[in-house]
Amino acid sequence: MFHPRPCGCKGQRSCLLCEKDHGAWKTESWVTEEDKEWSYIYCPLCDFAWPGWETNSWRIHPNHQGEPIKLCGIKLLLEFVSEEEEKDLLVYMDEIPWDLSQSGRRKQNYGPKCNFKKRRLRTETFGGYPAFTKFIQDRFTTVDILKGFQTVEQCSLEYIVERGASIDPHIDDCWIWGERIPTLSLLADSTLTLRKFNGPRSKYNLTDTEGYPPIIRENGTVRVDEEIAREFNQLSQKRSGYENSQEKPQEYIGSKKSIISSLQRIPGRCLVRIPMPRRSLLILYGSARYDWEHGILREDIPSRRICITYRELTPTFLSHGSESETGSQLLETSKCFWDHRQHYGLNT
């Protein structure tokens, strides 16, 4: 059970295949029936989350019922790609080999190989992205909240019903991956479920965020590079001083005040369900990015679904940070787009 299995699962993670054929067991769902009574559905048309569990209930807008909550850090753009663009993407992606992943998923990953626990990365295997996906990154420039976004990882995941595909609740690593996380959904509607994170801040390298200025202001606009660099340097100096004195006064986390204040207005026991319609682009940032774990339940995969998730660098890896040399190398490689058929020898 705790060794890698032919299906790609290992540890306590499992899929329908290893549960049936290799003696693995499915751990209890991280959402109980009682939890569902405390859930809210995010509506992209009014930017509020309303009581309920069935995700499609957002489509009754503006006729919502109950008392809504406001969760900062969610932006959902419907129909981000056209039906024709979606069709072409799926054809090209299926021409590329899929690698096995955990919990019934398969993946195609383009980016540096990272060891988040040891805080190490390898860049030699990263060579850029398939050219047929370039238009997606180009289209990011039309989204106000993605101003200045520089992709350094593009990860495609396939969810299959027959494998019982899902993804456990988690927060994307905060040592190398920056604040904004855009995800493009293809082929099927699905749902992202968020729950408040109550674990130690050492997990997911969350302590690193205490030294980062937020990229997005409270009014939803993006800070310019000069402003980010100035505050990052100020926070770095303060952090160094606090570490030397072994004191961490309240102002040490001053850049997170807007996130903390938004959490205080949300019920203590709460799930937020975010719809991910096919061809939509979901962007997590701010509180939704750092204060909530996100995952996808088996029951929310109705048919084969593919998503493409993009990641940017933290300030540490940008021009004003201590890892700027590595970051510069990654950003230079990220400018490369190659023909997938030639790359994988499909033209012969």
Short mmCIF file of C-alpha atoms in Angstrom, two decimals:
data_model
loop_
_atom_site.label_atom_id
_atom_site.label_comp_id
_atom_site.label_asym_id
_atom_site.label_seq_id
_atom_site.Cartn_x
_atom_site.Cartn_y
_atom_site.Cartn_z
CA MET A 1 0.00 0.00 0.00
CA PHE A 2 2.77 2.45 0.91
CA HIS A 3 4.95 1.70 -2.12
CA PRO A 4 4.53 3.14 -5.63
CA ARG A 5 1.98 1.14 -7.60
CA PRO A 6 1.54 0.54 -11.36
CA CYS A 7 -1.32 3.05 -11.48
CA GLY A 8 0.95 5.88 -10.28
CA CYS A 9 -0.38 6.12 -6.71
CA LYS A 10 1.81 5.87 -3.62
CA GLY A 11 1.49 6.40 0.12
CA GLN A 12 -2.07 6.90 1.29
CA ARG A 13 -3.18 8.20 -2.09
CA SER A 14 -5.25 5.78 -4.14
CA CYS A 15 -7.44 5.44 -7.21
CA LEU A 16 -10.16 2.96 -8.18
CA LEU A 17 -7.59 0.73 -9.91
CA CYS A 18 -5.28 0.21 -6.95
CA GLU A 19 -8.19 0.00 -4.55
CA LYS A 20 -9.56 -2.88 -6.58
CA ASP A 21 -6.46 -4.66 -7.88
CA HIS A 22 -3.60 -3.92 -5.49
CA GLY A 23 -5.11 -3.97 -2.02
CA ALA A 24 -5.07 -0.23 -1.55
CA TRP A 25 -7.89 1.42 0.32
CA LYS A 26 -9.59 4.72 -0.16
CA THR A 27 -9.20 6.93 2.86
CA GLU A 28 -12.32 8.65 4.14
CA SER A 29 -13.47 11.61 2.10
CA TRP A 30 -12.19 14.92 3.43
CA VAL A 31 -15.77 16.26 3.10
CA THR A 32 -18.49 14.77 5.31
CA GLU A 33 -22.25 15.02 4.93
CA GLU A 34 -22.26 17.43 7.86
CA ASP A 35 -19.63 19.60 6.12
CA LYS A 36 -21.97 19.95 3.17
CA GLU A 37 -24.44 21.75 5.39
CA TRP A 38 -21.83 24.50 5.89
CA SER A 39 -20.93 24.97 2.24
CA TYR A 40 -21.24 27.95 -0.07
CA ILE A 41 -21.29 28.20 -3.86
CA TYR A 42 -19.27 30.94 -5.50
CA CYS A 43 -21.08 32.90 -8.22
CA PRO A 44 -18.80 34.51 -10.83
CA LEU A 45 -21.54 36.92 -11.89
CA CYS A 46 -21.85 38.70 -8.52
CA ASP A 47 -18.55 37.65 -6.88
CA PHE A 48 -20.29 36.36 -3.74
CA ALA A 49 -20.60 32.84 -2.33
CA TRP A 50 -24.13 31.68 -1.43
CA PRO A 51 -25.32 28.83 0.82
CA GLY A 52 -25.57 25.48 -0.94
CA TRP A 53 -23.73 22.41 -2.18
CA GLU A 54 -24.80 21.83 -5.80
CA THR A 55 -22.37 23.90 -7.81
CA ASN A 56 -24.67 24.64 -10.72
CA SER A 57 -26.90 26.65 -8.40
CA TRP A 58 -24.82 29.72 -9.30
CA ARG A 59 -26.65 29.75 -12.63
CA ILE A 60 -29.86 31.00 -10.95
CA HIS A 61 -28.17 34.41 -10.58
CA PRO A 62 -29.46 36.94 -9.60
CA ASN A 63 -32.10 34.92 -7.72
CA HIS A 64 -29.83 33.64 -4.96
CA GLN A 65 -31.17 32.79 -1.52
CA GLY A 66 -29.69 33.08 1.97
CA GLU A 67 -26.88 35.24 3.33
CA PRO A 68 -23.76 35.38 1.14
CA ILE A 69 -20.13 35.59 2.17
CA LYS A 70 -17.28 37.36 0.40
CA LEU A 71 -14.06 35.44 -0.15
CA CYS A 72 -11.20 37.54 -1.49
CA GLY A 73 -8.91 36.10 -4.14
CA ILE A 74 -11.18 34.46 -6.74
CA LYS A 75 -11.68 35.47 -10.35
CA LEU A 76 -13.53 33.23 -12.81
CA LEU A 77 -13.58 34.11 -16.51
CA LEU A 78 -16.19 32.19 -18.50
CA GLU A 79 -15.54 31.09 -22.08
CA PHE A 80 -11.86 32.03 -21.92
CA VAL A 81 -11.24 29.84 -24.99
CA SER A 82 -13.64 29.05 -27.81
CA GLU A 83 -15.08 25.64 -28.66
CA GLU A 84 -12.79 25.43 -31.69
CA GLU A 85 -9.73 26.33 -29.63
CA GLU A 86 -10.70 23.75 -27.02
CA LYS A 87 -11.09 21.10 -29.72
CA ASP A 88 -7.66 21.83 -31.18
CA LEU A 89 -6.01 21.84 -27.75
CA LEU A 90 -7.43 18.42 -26.89
CA VAL A 91 -6.32 16.90 -30.21
CA TYR A 92 -2.76 18.21 -29.83
CA MET A 93 -2.49 17.30 -26.14
CA ASP A 94 -3.49 13.71 -26.83
CA GLU A 95 -0.70 13.49 -29.42
CA ILE A 96 1.76 13.96 -26.54
CA PRO A 97 2.46 11.08 -24.10
CA TRP A 98 0.69 11.34 -20.75
CA ASP A 99 2.61 10.43 -17.58
CA LEU A 100 0.96 8.59 -14.69
CA SER A 101 0.24 10.66 -11.61
CA GLN A 102 -1.36 10.03 -8.23
CA SER A 103 -5.03 9.60 -7.32
CA GLY A 104 -6.08 8.46 -10.78
CA ARG A 105 -4.66 11.41 -12.70
CA ARG A 106 -2.29 11.64 -15.66
CA LYS A 107 -0.12 14.67 -16.37
CA GLN A 108 2.01 16.58 -18.86
CA ASN A 109 4.34 18.87 -16.96
CA TYR A 110 6.58 21.62 -18.33
CA GLY A 111 8.74 23.40 -15.77
CA PRO A 112 11.62 22.89 -13.34
CA LYS A 113 11.66 19.79 -11.16
CA CYS A 114 11.18 20.93 -7.56
CA ASN A 115 11.79 19.37 -4.17
CA PHE A 116 9.71 21.64 -1.95
CA LYS A 117 10.80 20.09 1.35
CA LYS A 118 14.51 20.37 0.62
CA ARG A 119 13.96 23.62 -1.34
CA ARG A 120 15.94 22.42 -4.32
CA LEU A 121 15.17 22.52 -8.02
CA ARG A 122 16.59 21.18 -11.26
CA THR A 123 16.35 23.29 -14.39
CA GLU A 124 18.22 21.19 -16.93
CA THR A 125 15.16 19.20 -18.02
CA PHE A 126 13.00 22.32 -18.56
CA GLY A 127 12.91 23.42 -22.20
CA GLY A 128 9.78 25.54 -22.58
CA TYR A 129 6.27 24.68 -23.76
CA PRO A 130 4.41 23.18 -26.73
CA ALA A 131 3.76 25.91 -29.30
CA PHE A 132 0.06 25.03 -29.60
CA THR A 133 -0.46 26.36 -26.05
CA LYS A 134 1.25 29.72 -26.65
CA PHE A 135 -2.00 31.56 -27.42
CA ILE A 136 -3.21 30.86 -23.87
CA GLN A 137 -0.24 32.62 -22.30
CA ASP A 138 -0.56 35.43 -24.84
CA ARG A 139 -4.21 35.88 -23.85
CA PHE A 140 -3.20 36.34 -20.21
CA THR A 141 -2.09 39.86 -21.20
CA THR A 142 -5.76 40.76 -21.77
CA VAL A 143 -6.68 39.93 -18.15
CA ASP A 144 -6.19 42.86 -15.79
CA ILE A 145 -5.43 40.73 -12.74
CA LEU A 146 -2.73 38.79 -14.65
CA LYS A 147 -0.77 41.92 -15.57
CA GLY A 148 2.94 41.07 -15.52
CA PHE A 149 2.32 37.34 -15.08
CA GLN A 150 5.36 35.35 -16.27
CA THR A 151 4.76 31.62 -16.62
CA VAL A 152 7.48 29.30 -15.28
CA GLU A 153 5.42 26.11 -15.05
CA GLN A 154 2.62 24.77 -17.20
CA CYS A 155 1.04 21.60 -15.85
CA SER A 156 -1.72 19.69 -17.64
CA LEU A 157 -3.75 17.20 -15.61
CA GLU A 158 -6.24 14.63 -16.86
CA TYR A 159 -9.05 13.41 -14.60
CA ILE A 160 -10.77 10.15 -15.59
CA VAL A 161 -13.96 8.79 -14.03
CA GLU A 162 -12.91 5.16 -14.55
CA ARG A 163 -9.84 5.75 -12.38
CA GLY A 164 -11.73 7.65 -9.69
CA ALA A 165 -9.51 10.66 -10.29
CA SER A 166 -9.37 13.42 -7.67
CA ILE A 167 -6.89 15.68 -5.93
CA ASP A 168 -6.50 15.99 -2.17
CA PRO A 169 -6.80 19.39 -0.46
CA HIS A 170 -3.55 21.33 -0.55
CA ILE A 171 -1.96 24.75 -0.95
CA ASP A 172 0.47 25.16 -3.82
CA ASP A 173 4.03 25.55 -2.54
CA CYS A 174 4.96 29.08 -1.48
CA TRP A 175 8.75 28.83 -1.69
CA ILE A 176 8.90 29.04 -5.48
CA TRP A 177 5.34 29.44 -6.83
CA GLY A 178 4.01 32.99 -6.67
CA GLU A 179 0.68 34.46 -5.70
CA ARG A 180 -1.47 34.05 -8.83
CA ILE A 181 -2.52 30.59 -10.04
CA PRO A 182 -4.58 30.50 -13.26
CA THR A 183 -6.22 27.22 -14.32
CA LEU A 184 -7.94 26.58 -17.66
CA SER A 185 -10.64 23.88 -17.58
CA LEU A 186 -11.39 21.79 -20.68
CA LEU A 187 -13.79 19.06 -21.79
CA ALA A 188 -16.03 18.89 -18.69
CA ASP A 189 -17.48 21.09 -15.95
CA SER A 190 -16.08 20.47 -12.49
CA THR A 191 -15.81 22.03 -9.04
CA LEU A 192 -12.94 23.20 -6.86
CA THR A 193 -13.69 22.84 -3.13
CA LEU A 194 -11.94 25.12 -0.65
CA ARG A 195 -11.60 24.61 3.09
CA LYS A 196 -9.80 26.82 5.59
CA PHE A 197 -6.27 25.72 6.36
CA ASN A 198 -5.65 25.26 10.09
CA GLY A 199 -2.33 23.44 10.03
CA PRO A 200 1.19 24.64 10.89
CA ARG A 201 2.55 27.49 8.79
CA SER A 202 5.68 25.44 8.13
CA LYS A 203 3.55 23.31 5.80
CA TYR A 204 3.55 24.30 2.11
CA ASN A 205 6.38 26.75 2.99
CA LEU A 206 3.68 29.22 4.03
CA THR A 207 6.09 31.04 6.35
CA ASP A 208 7.82 32.37 3.23
CA THR A 209 4.77 34.49 2.43
CA GLU A 210 5.42 36.60 5.53
CA GLY A 211 8.30 38.16 3.62
CA TYR A 212 6.45 38.73 0.35
CA PRO A 213 4.40 41.79 -0.51
CA PRO A 214 0.99 40.95 -2.02
CA ILE A 215 0.94 41.23 -5.82
CA ILE A 216 -2.73 42.22 -5.91
CA ARG A 217 -3.91 45.30 -4.01
CA GLU A 218 -7.12 45.28 -1.98
CA ASN A 219 -8.92 47.08 -4.85
CA GLY A 220 -8.03 44.23 -7.24
CA THR A 221 -5.31 46.04 -9.20
CA VAL A 222 -1.81 44.68 -9.77
CA ARG A 223 1.20 46.36 -8.18
CA VAL A 224 3.97 47.55 -10.49
CA ASP A 225 7.39 45.88 -10.31
CA GLU A 226 9.05 48.88 -8.65
CA GLU A 227 6.50 48.88 -5.83
CA ILE A 228 6.85 45.13 -5.30
CA ALA A 229 10.65 45.36 -5.26
CA ARG A 230 10.65 48.26 -2.79
CA GLU A 231 8.33 46.54 -0.29
CA PHE A 232 10.04 43.17 -0.74
CA ASN A 233 13.38 44.72 0.21
CA GLN A 234 11.79 46.42 3.23
CA LEU A 235 10.21 43.16 4.39
CA SER A 236 13.48 41.29 3.87
CA GLN A 237 15.34 43.78 6.06
CA LYS A 238 12.68 43.57 8.76
CA ARG A 239 12.68 39.79 8.62
CA SER A 240 16.44 39.69 8.98
CA GLY A 241 16.23 41.98 11.97
CA TYR A 242 13.48 39.92 13.60
CA GLU A 243 15.38 36.70 13.10
CA ASN A 244 18.47 38.20 14.71
CA SER A 245 16.48 39.46 17.68
CA GLN A 246 14.27 36.34 17.78
CA GLU A 247 11.22 38.60 17.92
CA LYS A 248 8.34 38.79 15.49
CA PRO A 249 6.09 41.71 16.34
CA GLN A 250 2.63 42.05 14.85
CA GLU A 251 3.74 44.42 12.07
CA TYR A 252 5.90 41.57 10.71
CA ILE A 253 2.79 40.25 8.97
CA GLY A 254 1.43 43.66 8.12
CA SER A 255 1.29 42.88 4.42
CA LYS A 256 -1.27 40.17 5.21
CA LYS A 257 -3.70 42.39 7.13
CA SER A 258 -6.19 42.52 4.27
CA ILE A 259 -6.23 38.72 4.10
CA ILE A 260 -6.68 38.30 7.84
CA SER A 261 -9.49 40.84 8.02
CA SER A 262 -11.37 39.09 5.22
CA LEU A 263 -11.15 35.76 7.07
CA GLN A 264 -12.70 37.25 10.16
CA ARG A 265 -15.94 37.87 8.25
CA ILE A 266 -16.36 34.22 7.20
CA PRO A 267 -17.97 31.50 9.40
CA GLY A 268 -15.48 29.32 11.27
CA ARG A 269 -16.64 26.04 9.75
CA CYS A 270 -17.06 26.61 6.07
CA LEU A 271 -16.44 25.12 2.62
CA VAL A 272 -16.49 27.21 -0.54
CA ARG A 273 -17.33 25.48 -3.82
CA ILE A 274 -16.02 27.19 -6.95
CA PRO A 275 -17.53 26.16 -10.29
CA MET A 276 -15.05 25.42 -13.08
CA PRO A 277 -17.11 25.30 -16.28
CA ARG A 278 -15.37 23.92 -19.36
CA ARG A 279 -13.39 26.56 -21.28
CA SER A 280 -13.30 28.85 -18.22
CA LEU A 281 -10.19 30.32 -16.56
CA LEU A 282 -10.09 30.33 -12.75
CA ILE A 283 -7.51 32.53 -11.00
CA LEU A 284 -6.71 32.08 -7.31
CA TYR A 285 -4.74 34.76 -5.46
CA GLY A 286 -4.55 36.47 -2.08
CA SER A 287 -6.64 34.87 0.66
CA ALA A 288 -8.05 32.10 -1.55
CA ARG A 289 -4.48 31.21 -2.50
CA TYR A 290 -2.81 31.29 0.92
CA ASP A 291 -5.47 30.76 3.58
CA TRP A 292 -7.51 27.94 2.04
CA GLU A 293 -6.64 24.45 0.87
CA HIS A 294 -8.21 23.49 -2.44
CA GLY A 295 -9.04 20.07 -3.86
CA ILE A 296 -11.33 18.20 -6.26
CA LEU A 297 -13.62 15.41 -5.06
CA ARG A 298 -14.22 12.23 -7.04
CA GLU A 299 -17.90 13.03 -7.17
CA ASP A 300 -17.11 16.29 -8.98
CA ILE A 301 -15.57 14.55 -12.00
CA PRO A 302 -18.58 13.69 -14.22
CA SER A 303 -16.53 12.66 -17.25
CA ARG A 304 -13.02 13.02 -18.63
CA ARG A 305 -11.68 16.44 -17.67
CA ILE A 306 -8.42 18.16 -18.56
CA CYS A 307 -7.04 21.30 -16.97
CA ILE A 308 -3.92 23.39 -17.59
CA THR A 309 -2.50 25.19 -14.55
CA TYR A 310 0.10 27.94 -14.74
CA ARG A 311 2.49 29.23 -12.09
CA GLU A 312 4.71 32.26 -11.63
CA LEU A 313 7.75 32.86 -9.40
CA THR A 314 7.86 34.31 -5.90
CA PRO A 315 9.73 37.63 -5.39
CA THR A 316 12.74 35.66 -4.10
CA PHE A 317 13.37 34.41 -7.65
CA LEU A 318 12.81 37.76 -9.38
CA SER A 319 15.35 40.49 -10.10
CA HIS A 320 15.30 41.87 -6.54
CA GLY A 321 15.54 38.50 -4.73
CA SER A 322 18.35 36.26 -3.51
CA GLU A 323 17.57 33.58 -6.13
CA SER A 324 17.38 36.02 -9.04
CA GLU A 325 20.04 34.22 -11.08
CA THR A 326 18.03 30.98 -11.08
CA GLY A 327 14.82 32.90 -11.70
CA SER A 328 16.34 34.72 -14.66
CA GLN A 329 17.37 31.39 -16.19
CA LEU A 330 13.85 30.00 -15.77
CA LEU A 331 12.21 33.08 -17.27
CA GLU A 332 14.55 32.96 -20.26
CA THR A 333 13.69 29.30 -20.88
CA SER A 334 10.00 30.15 -20.53
CA LYS A 335 10.22 32.17 -23.73
CA CYS A 336 10.76 28.96 -25.72
CA PHE A 337 7.86 27.31 -27.58
CA TRP A 338 8.49 24.24 -29.70
CA ASP A 339 6.64 22.10 -32.24
CA HIS A 340 5.34 19.07 -30.32
CA ARG A 341 5.20 16.80 -33.37
CA GLN A 342 8.83 17.44 -34.20
CA HIS A 343 9.83 17.22 -30.53
CA TYR A 344 8.21 13.80 -30.06
CA GLY A 345 9.04 12.50 -33.54
CA LEU A 346 5.41 12.41 -34.69
CA ASN A 347 6.12 13.68 -38.21
CA THR A 348 8.03 10.58 -39.23
#
